Tab-separated table of C-alpha atoms in Angstrom:
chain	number	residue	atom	x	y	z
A	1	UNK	CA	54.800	93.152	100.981
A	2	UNK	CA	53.722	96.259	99.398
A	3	UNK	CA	55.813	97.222	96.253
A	4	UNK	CA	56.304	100.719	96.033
A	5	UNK	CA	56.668	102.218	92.797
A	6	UNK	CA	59.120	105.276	93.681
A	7	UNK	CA	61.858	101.969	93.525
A	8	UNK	CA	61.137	100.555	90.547
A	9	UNK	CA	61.357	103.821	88.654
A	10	UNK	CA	64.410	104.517	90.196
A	11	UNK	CA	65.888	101.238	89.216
A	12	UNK	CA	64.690	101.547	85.234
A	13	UNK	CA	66.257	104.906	85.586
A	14	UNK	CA	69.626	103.005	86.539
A	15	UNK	CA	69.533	99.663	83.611
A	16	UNK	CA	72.494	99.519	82.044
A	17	UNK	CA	73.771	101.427	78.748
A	18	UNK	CA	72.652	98.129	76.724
A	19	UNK	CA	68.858	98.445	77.153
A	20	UNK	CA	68.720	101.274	74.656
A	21	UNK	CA	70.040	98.892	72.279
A	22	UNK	CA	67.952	96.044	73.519
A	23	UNK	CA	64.387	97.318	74.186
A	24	UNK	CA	63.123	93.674	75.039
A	25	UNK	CA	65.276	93.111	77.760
A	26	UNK	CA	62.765	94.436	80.192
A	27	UNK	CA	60.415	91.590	78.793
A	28	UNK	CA	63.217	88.642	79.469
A	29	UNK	CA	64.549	89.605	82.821
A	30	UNK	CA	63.613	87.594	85.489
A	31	UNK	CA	63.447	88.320	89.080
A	32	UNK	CA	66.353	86.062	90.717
A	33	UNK	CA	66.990	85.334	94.882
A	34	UNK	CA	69.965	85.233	95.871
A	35	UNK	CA	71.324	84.248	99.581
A	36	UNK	CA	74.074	86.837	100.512
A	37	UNK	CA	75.173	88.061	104.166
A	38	UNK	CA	74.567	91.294	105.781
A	39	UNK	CA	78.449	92.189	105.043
A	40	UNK	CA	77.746	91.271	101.414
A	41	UNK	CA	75.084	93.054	100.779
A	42	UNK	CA	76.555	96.358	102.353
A	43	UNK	CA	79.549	95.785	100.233
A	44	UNK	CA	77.158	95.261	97.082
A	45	UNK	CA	75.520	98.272	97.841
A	46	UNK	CA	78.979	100.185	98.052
A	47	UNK	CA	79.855	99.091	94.433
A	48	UNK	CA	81.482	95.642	95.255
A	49	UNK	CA	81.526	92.625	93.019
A	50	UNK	CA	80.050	89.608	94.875
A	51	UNK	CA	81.279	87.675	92.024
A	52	UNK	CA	79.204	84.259	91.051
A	53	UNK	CA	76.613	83.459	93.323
A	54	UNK	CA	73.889	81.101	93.675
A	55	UNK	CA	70.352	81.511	93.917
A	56	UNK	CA	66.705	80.248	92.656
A	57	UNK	CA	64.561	81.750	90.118
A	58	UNK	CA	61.162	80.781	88.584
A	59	UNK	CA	62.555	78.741	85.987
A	60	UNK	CA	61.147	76.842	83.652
A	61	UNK	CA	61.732	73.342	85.195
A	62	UNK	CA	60.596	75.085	88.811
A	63	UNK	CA	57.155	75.757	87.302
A	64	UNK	CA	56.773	72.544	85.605
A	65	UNK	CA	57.606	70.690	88.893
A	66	UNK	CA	54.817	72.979	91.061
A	67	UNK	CA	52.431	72.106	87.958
A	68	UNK	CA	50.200	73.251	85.302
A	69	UNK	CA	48.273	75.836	87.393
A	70	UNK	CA	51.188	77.370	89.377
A	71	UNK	CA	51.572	80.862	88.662
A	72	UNK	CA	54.511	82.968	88.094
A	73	UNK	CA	53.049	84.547	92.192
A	74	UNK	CA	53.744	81.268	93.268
A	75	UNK	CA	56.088	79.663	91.237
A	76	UNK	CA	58.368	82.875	92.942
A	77	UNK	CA	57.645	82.479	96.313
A	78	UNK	CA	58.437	78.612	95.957
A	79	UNK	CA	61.753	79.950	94.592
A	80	UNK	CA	62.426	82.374	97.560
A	81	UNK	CA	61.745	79.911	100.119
A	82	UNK	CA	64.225	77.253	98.239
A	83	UNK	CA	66.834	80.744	98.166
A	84	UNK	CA	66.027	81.151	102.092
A	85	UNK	CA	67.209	76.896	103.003
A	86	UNK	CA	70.256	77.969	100.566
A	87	UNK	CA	70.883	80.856	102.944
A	88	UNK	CA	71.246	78.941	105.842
A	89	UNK	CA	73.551	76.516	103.784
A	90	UNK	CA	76.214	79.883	103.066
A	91	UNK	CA	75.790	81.982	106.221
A	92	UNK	CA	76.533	81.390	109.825
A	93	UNK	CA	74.309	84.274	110.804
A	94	UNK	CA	70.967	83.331	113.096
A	95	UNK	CA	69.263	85.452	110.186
A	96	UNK	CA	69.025	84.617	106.295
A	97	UNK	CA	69.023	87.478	104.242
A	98	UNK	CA	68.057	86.496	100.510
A	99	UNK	CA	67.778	89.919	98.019
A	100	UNK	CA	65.832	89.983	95.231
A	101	UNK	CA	67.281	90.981	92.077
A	102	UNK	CA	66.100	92.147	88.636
A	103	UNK	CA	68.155	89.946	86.516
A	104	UNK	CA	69.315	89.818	82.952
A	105	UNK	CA	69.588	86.844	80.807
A	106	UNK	CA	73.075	87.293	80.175
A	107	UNK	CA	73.769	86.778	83.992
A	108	UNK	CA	72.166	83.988	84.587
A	109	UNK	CA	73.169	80.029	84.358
A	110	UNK	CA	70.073	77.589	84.809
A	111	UNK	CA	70.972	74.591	86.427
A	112	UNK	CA	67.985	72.799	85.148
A	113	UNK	CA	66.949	71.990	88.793
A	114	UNK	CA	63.393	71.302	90.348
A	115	UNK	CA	64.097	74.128	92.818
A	116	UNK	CA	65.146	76.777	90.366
A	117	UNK	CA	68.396	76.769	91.183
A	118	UNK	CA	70.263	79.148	89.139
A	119	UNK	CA	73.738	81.173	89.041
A	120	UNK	CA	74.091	84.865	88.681
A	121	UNK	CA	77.173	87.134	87.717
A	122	UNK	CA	77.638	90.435	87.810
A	123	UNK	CA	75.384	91.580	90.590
A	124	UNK	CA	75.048	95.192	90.910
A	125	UNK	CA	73.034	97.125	93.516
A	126	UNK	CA	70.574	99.216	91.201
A	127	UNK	CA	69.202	95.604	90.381
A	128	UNK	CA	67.831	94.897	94.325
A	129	UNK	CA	64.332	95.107	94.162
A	130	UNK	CA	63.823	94.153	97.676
A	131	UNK	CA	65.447	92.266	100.691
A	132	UNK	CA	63.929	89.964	102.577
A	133	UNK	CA	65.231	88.952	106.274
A	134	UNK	CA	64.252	86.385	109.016
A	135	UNK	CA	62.358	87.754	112.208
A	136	UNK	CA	63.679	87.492	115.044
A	137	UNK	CA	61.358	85.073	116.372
A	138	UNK	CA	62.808	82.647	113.656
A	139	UNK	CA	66.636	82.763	114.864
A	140	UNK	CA	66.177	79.632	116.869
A	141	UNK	CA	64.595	77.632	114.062
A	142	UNK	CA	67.613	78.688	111.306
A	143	UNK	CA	70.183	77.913	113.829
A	144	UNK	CA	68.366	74.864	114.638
A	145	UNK	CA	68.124	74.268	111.023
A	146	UNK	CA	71.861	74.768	110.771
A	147	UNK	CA	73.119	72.353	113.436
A	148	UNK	CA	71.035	69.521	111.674
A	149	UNK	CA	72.777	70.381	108.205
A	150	UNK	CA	76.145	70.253	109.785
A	151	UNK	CA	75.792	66.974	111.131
A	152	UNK	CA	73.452	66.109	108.167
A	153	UNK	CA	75.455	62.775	105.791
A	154	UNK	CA	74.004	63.989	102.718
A	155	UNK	CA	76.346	66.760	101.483
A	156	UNK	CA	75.683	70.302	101.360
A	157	UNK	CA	72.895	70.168	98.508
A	158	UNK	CA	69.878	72.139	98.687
A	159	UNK	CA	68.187	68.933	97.646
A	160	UNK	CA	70.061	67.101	100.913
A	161	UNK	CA	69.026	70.163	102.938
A	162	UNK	CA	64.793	69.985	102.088
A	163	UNK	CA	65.074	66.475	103.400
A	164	UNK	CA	66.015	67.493	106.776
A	165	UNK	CA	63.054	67.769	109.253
A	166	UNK	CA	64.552	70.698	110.865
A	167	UNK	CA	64.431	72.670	107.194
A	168	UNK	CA	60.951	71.759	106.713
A	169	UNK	CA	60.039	72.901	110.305
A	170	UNK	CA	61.637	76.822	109.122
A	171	UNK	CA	60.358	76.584	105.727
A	172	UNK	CA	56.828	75.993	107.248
A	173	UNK	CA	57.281	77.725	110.471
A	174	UNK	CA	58.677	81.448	109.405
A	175	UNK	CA	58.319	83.567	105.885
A	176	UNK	CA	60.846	86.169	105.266
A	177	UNK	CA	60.273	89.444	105.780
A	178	UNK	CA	59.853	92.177	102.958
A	179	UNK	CA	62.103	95.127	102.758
A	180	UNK	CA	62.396	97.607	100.730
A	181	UNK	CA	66.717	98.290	99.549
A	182	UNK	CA	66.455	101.665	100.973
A	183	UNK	CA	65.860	100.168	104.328
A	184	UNK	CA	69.057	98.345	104.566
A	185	UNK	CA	70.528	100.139	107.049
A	186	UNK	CA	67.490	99.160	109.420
A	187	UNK	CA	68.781	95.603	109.075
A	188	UNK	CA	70.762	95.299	111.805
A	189	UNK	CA	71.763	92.078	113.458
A	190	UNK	CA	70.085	92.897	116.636
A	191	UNK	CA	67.434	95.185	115.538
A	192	UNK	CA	63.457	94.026	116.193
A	193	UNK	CA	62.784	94.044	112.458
A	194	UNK	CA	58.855	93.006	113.527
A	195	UNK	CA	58.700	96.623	114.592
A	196	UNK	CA	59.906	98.078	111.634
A	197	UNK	CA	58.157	95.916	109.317
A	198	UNK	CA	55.006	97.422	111.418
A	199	UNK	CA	56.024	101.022	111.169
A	200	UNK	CA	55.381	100.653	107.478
A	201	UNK	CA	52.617	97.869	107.114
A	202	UNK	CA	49.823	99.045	104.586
């Protein structure tokens, strides 16, 4: 979707006390997804502590699995949709929500995974670059999707998930949609998010 650039100055306004000391840091952060529900991410918002979470990221080992001429475009959107199967591995909702986060090094813990599977601490709000959110045309397939991983033998892995024919039917099936933070209270369970996303289409 179409970034818009009143957010990200409002979010360089908000970087913590550190980055006057570490004018880099802009340079290493890395833009991490992470699965959360709707109730998390309101509480996130509010100034809550989600704690340690997991998530994907273009790491390193992510772009050398996609291959040589994968770029970091690419290599992210491969990471989102791995974030989006882990999202219907956490939540029982009928949507996934994954948010997008501005993250620095010293919050996140590569796994070393093909999928860029990563942890992150310390979450904070002012770091949400965007949220992205299933259509409601997609419900069926997630909670499809979620049925077959419940009564899937091969453990709650993200790796164990991909296998399942009903993950690659979502994955292939639906994209997430783009939202910008400020729009979070549009996000309603119920709400035809197709419409909104329409409103504001470029």
């Amino acid at each position: 979707g179409p970034v818009h650039p009143e957010d990200g100055r409002q979010a360089s306004v908000t970087v913590t006390r550190s980055s006057a000391v570490e004018p880099d840091r802009a340079r290493t952060a890395q833009t991490g997804f992470v699965p959360v529900s709707l109730q998390d991410t309101l509480a996130l918002r509010a100034g809550a502590d989600l704690g340690r979470r997991s998530g994907c990221a273009a790491t390193v080992t992510l772009l050398g699995e996609l291959g040589g001429q994968t770029s970091i475009e690419e290599a992210e959107f491969a990471a989102l949709s791995y974030a989006g199967v882990l999202a219907v591995l956490i939540s029982s909702s009928a949507r996934r929500l994954v948010l997008a986060a501005e993250l620095g090094p010293d919050q996140v813990t590569d796994h070393g995974s093909p999928f860029g599977e990563i942890s992150i601490a310390g979450l904070s709000w002012p770091q949400i670059q965007a949220i992205f959110v299933d259509e409601p045309r997609a419900f069926e397939a997630v909670t499809s999707a979620r049925r077959a991983l419940s009564h899937g033998q091969g453990g709650r892995t993200l790796a164990a998930a991909l296998d399942i024919p009903e993950v690659g039917q979502l994955l292939d099936g639906f994209d997430l949609l783009w939202f910008a933070p400020r729009e979070l209270d549009q996000l309603g369970e119920d709400d035809d998010l197709t419409r909104i996303a329409g409103d504001r289409a470029d």
